[in-house]
């Protein structure tokens, strides 16, 4: 993790900006909303925030979070009794189904092993996809349509006999 953090801090940023925040006189946690940057192209990003403009690690607070910019929405549920994961790929703003989107399954046998590519399925006219044979493994999904991509925010486990719906 330290090497990953250092590698991110040493990369040239795609975008860079600063925001003046009001003081917190009582050092209480609070939420501050800042406008999103409209210049980001679809893709996967890591947002890194620092109390100091030089992003040095000594005597500083640095926070990072990852996010996707995408026009896709991915709704997923597991079907343990049927040993499958199914869901929809939709347009994020209109909710219209996206036909022909590819959904790539990535599989990990356990926490100590790397992710491995699994099957690729396509959505039907209703934006529906279904992947069979996913019992007792950890899964993430990556949806693609044209030049747009979106990964599932959660990892999925499918256990026989226990159906659970987790919208993503």
Tab-separated table of C-alpha atoms in Angstrom, residues 19-138:
chain	number	residue	atom	x	y	z
A	19	UNK	CA	-10.562	24.993	-2.907
A	20	UNK	CA	-10.610	27.380	0.022
A	21	UNK	CA	-12.535	25.790	2.884
A	22	UNK	CA	-13.982	27.694	5.833
A	23	UNK	CA	-12.237	27.121	9.178
A	24	UNK	CA	-13.558	24.606	11.684
A	25	UNK	CA	-13.098	26.408	15.000
A	26	UNK	CA	-14.189	23.447	17.125
A	27	UNK	CA	-12.386	20.735	15.103
A	28	UNK	CA	-15.643	18.902	14.505
A	29	UNK	CA	-16.157	16.757	11.435
A	30	UNK	CA	-18.424	18.224	8.777
A	31	UNK	CA	-19.335	17.827	5.121
A	32	UNK	CA	-18.343	20.415	2.545
A	33	UNK	CA	-19.750	20.199	-0.989
A	34	UNK	CA	-17.572	21.290	-3.904
A	35	UNK	CA	-18.676	21.440	-7.541
A	36	UNK	CA	-17.609	18.526	-9.732
A	37	UNK	CA	-15.186	19.252	-12.546
A	38	UNK	CA	-16.970	19.018	-15.904
A	39	UNK	CA	-13.766	18.379	-17.906
A	40	UNK	CA	-13.281	14.752	-16.834
A	41	UNK	CA	-13.621	12.223	-19.637
A	42	UNK	CA	-15.261	8.850	-18.914
A	43	UNK	CA	-12.905	6.558	-17.021
A	44	UNK	CA	-11.555	5.467	-13.645
A	45	UNK	CA	-9.934	8.096	-11.417
A	46	UNK	CA	-8.343	8.502	-8.003
A	47	UNK	CA	-9.047	11.809	-6.249
A	48	UNK	CA	-6.265	12.796	-3.854
A	49	UNK	CA	-6.768	15.667	-1.401
A	50	UNK	CA	-4.032	17.265	0.667
A	51	UNK	CA	-3.894	19.954	3.312
A	52	UNK	CA	-0.653	21.218	1.754
A	53	UNK	CA	-0.314	22.104	-1.947
A	54	UNK	CA	2.966	20.174	-2.257
A	55	UNK	CA	1.302	16.873	-1.201
A	56	UNK	CA	4.293	16.007	0.997
A	57	UNK	CA	3.547	13.245	3.489
A	58	UNK	CA	5.313	14.788	6.504
A	59	UNK	CA	3.096	16.949	8.762
A	60	UNK	CA	0.180	16.729	6.351
A	61	UNK	CA	-3.170	15.003	5.906
A	62	UNK	CA	-3.615	13.212	2.558
A	63	UNK	CA	-6.812	11.404	1.619
A	64	UNK	CA	-7.648	9.438	-1.523
A	65	UNK	CA	-10.764	7.900	-3.000
A	66	UNK	CA	-11.438	6.264	-6.332
A	67	UNK	CA	-14.419	6.875	-8.599
A	68	UNK	CA	-15.746	6.346	-12.118
A	69	UNK	CA	-16.982	8.950	-14.578
A	70	UNK	CA	-19.460	7.094	-16.781
A	71	UNK	CA	-22.773	7.322	-18.596
A	72	UNK	CA	-23.467	3.708	-17.616
A	73	UNK	CA	-25.384	2.383	-14.624
A	74	UNK	CA	-24.976	-1.186	-13.416
A	75	UNK	CA	-27.731	-2.890	-11.366
A	76	UNK	CA	-26.766	-6.341	-10.072
A	77	UNK	CA	-28.222	-9.164	-8.001
A	78	UNK	CA	-26.968	-12.602	-7.066
A	79	UNK	CA	-29.071	-15.748	-7.443
A	80	UNK	CA	-27.503	-18.362	-5.148
A	81	UNK	CA	-30.175	-20.980	-5.795
A	82	UNK	CA	-29.439	-20.703	-9.507
A	83	UNK	CA	-25.664	-20.226	-9.118
A	84	UNK	CA	-25.595	-16.966	-11.074
A	85	UNK	CA	-25.176	-13.204	-11.115
A	86	UNK	CA	-27.577	-11.161	-13.204
A	87	UNK	CA	-28.391	-7.539	-13.744
A	88	UNK	CA	-28.914	-4.627	-16.097
A	89	UNK	CA	-26.683	-2.143	-17.897
A	90	UNK	CA	-28.585	1.133	-18.284
A	91	UNK	CA	-27.925	4.693	-19.381
A	92	UNK	CA	-27.168	6.488	-16.112
A	93	UNK	CA	-29.262	9.595	-16.810
A	94	UNK	CA	-32.211	8.293	-18.819
A	95	UNK	CA	-32.464	4.780	-17.345
A	96	UNK	CA	-32.832	3.348	-20.855
A	97	UNK	CA	-31.454	-0.189	-21.309
A	98	UNK	CA	-28.205	-0.567	-23.233
A	99	UNK	CA	-28.337	-3.448	-25.679
A	100	UNK	CA	-25.115	-5.209	-26.667
A	101	UNK	CA	-23.023	-3.933	-23.747
A	102	UNK	CA	-20.270	-6.334	-22.709
A	103	UNK	CA	-20.078	-7.381	-19.072
A	104	UNK	CA	-16.708	-8.880	-18.085
A	105	UNK	CA	-16.606	-10.975	-14.920
A	106	UNK	CA	-13.414	-10.852	-12.866
A	107	UNK	CA	-12.925	-13.679	-10.364
A	108	UNK	CA	-10.803	-14.120	-7.252
A	109	UNK	CA	-10.703	-17.453	-5.444
A	110	UNK	CA	-9.705	-15.854	-2.129
A	111	UNK	CA	-8.320	-12.590	-0.702
A	112	UNK	CA	-4.681	-13.581	-1.187
A	113	UNK	CA	-4.898	-14.279	-4.913
A	114	UNK	CA	-5.023	-11.847	-7.845
A	115	UNK	CA	-8.143	-11.119	-9.903
A	116	UNK	CA	-8.467	-13.318	-12.991
A	117	UNK	CA	-10.580	-12.623	-16.080
A	118	UNK	CA	-13.766	-14.662	-16.302
A	119	UNK	CA	-16.512	-14.911	-18.886
A	120	UNK	CA	-17.783	-12.017	-20.988
A	121	UNK	CA	-21.522	-11.804	-21.645
A	122	UNK	CA	-23.604	-9.315	-23.648
A	123	UNK	CA	-26.792	-7.559	-22.643
A	124	UNK	CA	-30.058	-8.231	-24.460
A	125	UNK	CA	-32.554	-5.646	-25.771
A	126	UNK	CA	-33.658	-4.962	-22.178
A	127	UNK	CA	-30.078	-4.371	-20.996
A	128	UNK	CA	-30.216	-7.700	-19.083
A	129	UNK	CA	-27.186	-9.940	-18.596
A	130	UNK	CA	-26.737	-13.227	-16.751
A	131	UNK	CA	-23.621	-15.181	-15.757
A	132	UNK	CA	-23.895	-18.837	-14.662
A	133	UNK	CA	-21.479	-20.968	-12.620
A	134	UNK	CA	-20.290	-18.365	-10.148
A	135	UNK	CA	-20.603	-20.353	-6.908
A	136	UNK	CA	-18.221	-19.746	-3.965
A	137	UNK	CA	-15.951	-17.200	-5.628
A	138	UNK	CA	-15.480	-13.468	-5.272
